[in-house]
Structure formats: C-alpha cells, structure tokens
C-alpha cells in the first residue's frame, strides 16, 4: 500500500512538472517568434519633431501670417465700428434734450440695432476665421501625410511618429529623428508649388 501511494505521488509530481514545462515552453517561442518576425521585416521606427516642423515649415508659417493678418484686420474693423457707435451715442446724449420723444426713441432704436449688427458681424467673422483655420490645419495635415507617404515609399519605415516635448512619447533617440529630411522635402515641394503659376 505504501509503495503504491509513493509511486502515485511520484507520477503526479512528474505529471505536474511536465505540464509546467509544456505550459511555459509554448509561451516562450511565441514571444521570440513575434520579435523575429518584426526583425525579419527589417523596418525601423522614426520620428518627426512636430514643434520644429510647425516653426520651420514655410506653408505653415505663411498660413499663420495670413490668418494673423485677418485677425488683426477684424480687430481693427470692430474697434472702428465700436468707436463710431460710441461717437453716435455721445452725440445722441448731447442732442437728447432738444429732441422730441419720438425722435429720441427712433435714434435709440437705431443705435441698439447698430450695436446688434456689430455683434452679429463679430460672431460671423470669428466663425469664418475659425472655419478657415480648421481648413488650413486639415490642408497642413494632408500635405504632411502625403509627403510622408512618398518619403516612406523609399525608406520603408514601419512607423513615422510625431514627437513633441511633453507629449505621449517620453523619450526619442536622436538617431531616429528624420525631422530635417522631412522639413527639407516639404519646403522644397512648397517652394516648387509657389513658383508654378496657378492654373485658371
């Protein structure tokens, strides 16, 4: 009886050891297989510094100048309209004692309408600028994406990441930084398009 119990315990111990070995043996090659398949592709990951891209890409700089000029123009227009309205209101206050009640009400209503018109103009213009900025940002993204597709056709990178300080990527090896190459290519394309007259 004791011998049978001892043999049974030894068999169970061997069975557990074999199962343990097989369980971990199956996992290890899978991990190695993933690594080797990635290595076999021969592809590497590179990144572009987004901050540098935005400060040195001529299309983006030109776009920002145009939008900034439009914002400045809008602020000037609004300031001029506001001053004109204030002058009219001040003039109305001076002349109010000499006006009839009907004239006073009509002038007051006209001033309120002008104020409403200015507010509506500001809202429409701000929405128009926001929409234009959104379109320009989309155009910027498309230009960068299309260029990276062409750039990657030659280099065959697995990923081209966007790096920005304080962003999701905490560290990026400068050996994998292709910002200058991408910037040079983007600026060259932009310069060529600017030199080519637009087709009518």
GROMACS .gro file of C-alpha atoms in nm:
model
  200
    1UNK     CA    1   0.000   0.000   0.000
    2UNK     CA    2   0.275   0.243   0.097
    3UNK     CA    3   0.467   0.160  -0.224
    4UNK     CA    4   0.156   0.222  -0.436
    5UNK     CA    5   0.099   0.560  -0.266
    6UNK     CA    6   0.464   0.657  -0.313
    7UNK     CA    7   0.458   0.560  -0.684
    8UNK     CA    8   0.133   0.754  -0.734
    9UNK     CA    9   0.286   1.069  -0.573
   10UNK     CA   10   0.598   1.040  -0.791
   11UNK     CA   11   0.385   1.000  -1.107
   12UNK     CA   12   0.173   1.304  -1.007
   13UNK     CA   13   0.485   1.512  -0.935
   14UNK     CA   14   0.632   1.419  -1.275
   15UNK     CA   15   0.299   1.498  -1.446
   16UNK     CA   16   0.284   1.844  -1.279
   17UNK     CA   17   0.646   1.912  -1.378
   18UNK     CA   18   0.578   1.810  -1.740
   19UNK     CA   19   0.263   2.028  -1.755
   20UNK     CA   20   0.453   2.321  -1.602
   21UNK     CA   21   0.732   2.279  -1.858
   22UNK     CA   22   0.490   2.249  -2.152
   23UNK     CA   23   0.287   2.549  -2.037
   24UNK     CA   24   0.588   2.785  -2.027
   25UNK     CA   25   0.762   2.619  -2.323
   26UNK     CA   26   0.467   2.713  -2.550
   27UNK     CA   27   0.475   3.079  -2.444
   28UNK     CA   28   0.843   3.146  -2.489
   29UNK     CA   29   0.871   3.060  -2.860
   30UNK     CA   30   0.563   3.273  -2.937
   31UNK     CA   31   0.733   3.580  -2.790
   32UNK     CA   32   1.053   3.501  -2.978
   33UNK     CA   33   0.853   3.449  -3.297
   34UNK     CA   34   0.698   3.796  -3.264
   35UNK     CA   35   1.038   3.954  -3.215
   36UNK     CA   36   1.197   3.770  -3.503
   37UNK     CA   37   0.910   3.847  -3.740
   38UNK     CA   38   0.949   4.219  -3.663
   39UNK     CA   39   1.325   4.190  -3.700
   40UNK     CA   40   1.281   3.994  -4.023
   41UNK     CA   41   1.082   4.281  -4.172
   42UNK     CA   42   1.392   4.497  -4.135
   43UNK     CA   43   1.176   4.804  -4.068
   44UNK     CA   44   1.256   5.067  -3.813
   45UNK     CA   45   1.058   5.340  -3.647
   46UNK     CA   46   1.149   5.705  -3.692
   47UNK     CA   47   1.002   6.028  -3.566
   48UNK     CA   48   0.947   6.388  -3.668
   49UNK     CA   49   0.970   6.668  -3.412
   50UNK     CA   50   0.629   6.833  -3.451
   51UNK     CA   51   0.735   7.160  -3.284
   52UNK     CA   52   1.024   7.204  -3.530
   53UNK     CA   53   0.801   7.104  -3.819
   54UNK     CA   54   0.547   7.373  -3.735
   55UNK     CA   55   0.801   7.650  -3.674
   56UNK     CA   56   1.008   7.578  -3.986
   57UNK     CA   57   0.759   7.456  -4.246
   58UNK     CA   58   0.709   7.750  -4.484
   59UNK     CA   59   0.348   7.659  -4.570
   60UNK     CA   60   0.253   7.669  -4.201
   61UNK     CA   61   0.440   7.997  -4.144
   62UNK     CA   62   0.272   8.161  -4.444
   63UNK     CA   63  -0.069   8.032  -4.336
   64UNK     CA   64  -0.018   8.169  -3.984
   65UNK     CA   65   0.079   8.511  -4.125
   66UNK     CA   66  -0.235   8.524  -4.340
   67UNK     CA   67  -0.462   8.420  -4.051
   68UNK     CA   68  -0.289   8.662  -3.812
   69UNK     CA   69  -0.337   8.944  -4.064
   70UNK     CA   70  -0.708   8.858  -4.095
   71UNK     CA   71  -0.747   8.852  -3.715
   72UNK     CA   72  -0.574   9.189  -3.691
   73UNK     CA   73  -0.799   9.331  -3.967
   74UNK     CA   74  -1.109   9.201  -3.789
   75UNK     CA   75  -0.999   9.358  -3.458
   76UNK     CA   76  -0.939   9.690  -3.636
   77UNK     CA   77  -1.279   9.675  -3.809
   78UNK     CA   78  -1.453   9.600  -3.479
   79UNK     CA   79  -1.262   9.877  -3.298
   80UNK     CA   80  -1.357  10.128  -3.573
   81UNK     CA   81  -1.723  10.022  -3.568
   82UNK     CA   82  -1.722  10.039  -3.186
   83UNK     CA   83  -1.574  10.391  -3.183
   84UNK     CA   84  -1.827  10.509  -3.442
   85UNK     CA   85  -2.111  10.372  -3.232
   86UNK     CA   86  -1.971  10.538  -2.917
   87UNK     CA   87  -1.945  10.870  -3.100
   88UNK     CA   88  -2.305  10.840  -3.221
   89UNK     CA   89  -2.420  10.751  -2.867
   90UNK     CA   90  -2.232  11.051  -2.721
   91UNK     CA   91  -2.381  11.280  -2.986
   92UNK     CA   92  -2.727  11.140  -2.909
   93UNK     CA   93  -2.681  11.213  -2.536
   94UNK     CA   94  -2.587  11.573  -2.615
   95UNK     CA   95  -2.883  11.624  -2.851
   96UNK     CA   96  -3.139  11.422  -2.650
   97UNK     CA   97  -3.270  11.722  -2.450
   98UNK     CA   98  -3.356  11.906  -2.774
   99UNK     CA   99  -3.524  11.605  -2.941
  100UNK     CA  100  -3.887  11.510  -2.931
  101UNK     CA  101  -3.975  11.186  -2.754
  102UNK     CA  102  -4.040  11.019  -3.089
  103UNK     CA  103  -3.702  11.130  -3.231
  104UNK     CA  104  -3.528  11.010  -2.913
  105UNK     CA  105  -3.689  10.665  -2.934
  106UNK     CA  106  -3.611  10.631  -3.303
  107UNK     CA  107  -3.246  10.729  -3.251
  108UNK     CA  108  -3.213  10.496  -2.953
  109UNK     CA  109  -3.363  10.208  -3.155
  110UNK     CA  110  -3.123  10.282  -3.443
  111UNK     CA  111  -2.824  10.276  -3.205
  112UNK     CA  112  -2.937   9.946  -3.050
  113UNK     CA  113  -2.979   9.794  -3.396
  114UNK     CA  114  -2.631   9.911  -3.496
  115UNK     CA  115  -2.491   9.755  -3.179
  116UNK     CA  116  -2.666   9.424  -3.262
  117UNK     CA  117  -2.531   9.442  -3.618
  118UNK     CA  118  -2.177   9.485  -3.486
  119UNK     CA  119  -2.217   9.187  -3.251
  120UNK     CA  120  -2.353   8.970  -3.533
  121UNK     CA  121  -2.073   9.084  -3.765
  122UNK     CA  122  -1.814   8.991  -3.499
  123UNK     CA  123  -1.971   8.648  -3.449
  124UNK     CA  124  -1.991   8.573  -3.824
  125UNK     CA  125  -1.636   8.693  -3.886
  126UNK     CA  126  -1.498   8.491  -3.591
  127UNK     CA  127  -1.677   8.178  -3.715
  128UNK     CA  128  -1.544   8.239  -4.066
  129UNK     CA  129  -1.188   8.272  -3.934
  130UNK     CA  130  -1.223   7.958  -3.720
  131UNK     CA  131  -1.352   7.765  -4.024
  132UNK     CA  132  -1.066   7.893  -4.240
  133UNK     CA  133  -0.814   7.796  -3.971
  134UNK     CA  134  -0.968   7.449  -3.949
  135UNK     CA  135  -0.942   7.406  -4.329
  136UNK     CA  136  -0.580   7.525  -4.326
  137UNK     CA  137  -0.496   7.280  -4.045
  138UNK     CA  138  -0.656   7.000  -4.246
  139UNK     CA  139  -0.459   7.108  -4.553
  140UNK     CA  140  -0.140   7.113  -4.343
  141UNK     CA  141  -0.207   6.761  -4.213
  142UNK     CA  142  -0.282   6.635  -4.566
  143UNK     CA  143   0.037   6.789  -4.708
  144UNK     CA  144   0.249   6.630  -4.434
  145UNK     CA  145   0.072   6.293  -4.466
  146UNK     CA  146   0.104   6.283  -4.846
  147UNK     CA  147   0.469   6.379  -4.830
  148UNK     CA  148   0.540   6.113  -4.564
  149UNK     CA  149   0.372   5.851  -4.783
  150UNK     CA  150   0.608   5.940  -5.070
  151UNK     CA  151   0.905   5.966  -4.833
  152UNK     CA  152   0.827   5.626  -4.682
  153UNK     CA  153   0.793   5.461  -5.024
  154UNK     CA  154   1.173   5.492  -5.049
  155UNK     CA  155   1.264   5.427  -4.686
  156UNK     CA  156   1.004   5.165  -4.583
  157UNK     CA  157   0.969   5.266  -4.219
  158UNK     CA  158   0.718   5.079  -4.007
  159UNK     CA  159   0.608   5.396  -3.823
  160UNK     CA  160   0.679   5.767  -3.858
  161UNK     CA  161   0.586   5.906  -3.519
  162UNK     CA  162   0.514   6.266  -3.421
  163UNK     CA  163   0.727   6.372  -3.125
  164UNK     CA  164   0.652   6.679  -2.918
  165UNK     CA  165   0.800   6.771  -2.580
  166UNK     CA  166   0.557   6.679  -2.304
  167UNK     CA  167   0.358   6.459  -2.545
  168UNK     CA  168   0.291   6.085  -2.537
  169UNK     CA  169   0.646   5.982  -2.635
  170UNK     CA  170   0.865   6.037  -2.330
  171UNK     CA  171   1.200   5.976  -2.499
  172UNK     CA  172   1.315   5.965  -2.860
  173UNK     CA  173   1.665   5.868  -2.974
  174UNK     CA  174   1.804   6.142  -3.199
  175UNK     CA  175   1.940   5.874  -3.435
  176UNK     CA  176   1.578   5.813  -3.539
  177UNK     CA  177   1.499   6.184  -3.590
  178UNK     CA  178   1.412   6.248  -3.958
  179UNK     CA  179   1.270   6.597  -3.898
  180UNK     CA  180   1.530   6.780  -4.108
  181UNK     CA  181   1.491   6.546  -4.407
  182UNK     CA  182   1.113   6.572  -4.394
  183UNK     CA  183   1.124   6.951  -4.348
  184UNK     CA  184   1.364   6.996  -4.639
  185UNK     CA  185   1.138   6.785  -4.861
  186UNK     CA  186   0.818   6.962  -4.755
  187UNK     CA  187   0.971   7.306  -4.801
  188UNK     CA  188   1.111   7.208  -5.142
  189UNK     CA  189   0.767   7.088  -5.256
  190UNK     CA  190   0.603   7.405  -5.123
  191UNK     CA  191   0.862   7.628  -5.294
  192UNK     CA  192   0.806   7.449  -5.626
  193UNK     CA  193   0.427   7.486  -5.598
  194UNK     CA  194   0.465   7.857  -5.515
  195UNK     CA  195   0.690   7.908  -5.820
  196UNK     CA  196   0.440   7.732  -6.051
  197UNK     CA  197   0.164   7.976  -6.157
  198UNK     CA  198  -0.184   7.860  -6.055
  199UNK     CA  199  -0.392   7.717  -6.339
  200UNK     CA  200  -0.709   7.908  -6.420
   0.00000   0.00000   0.00000
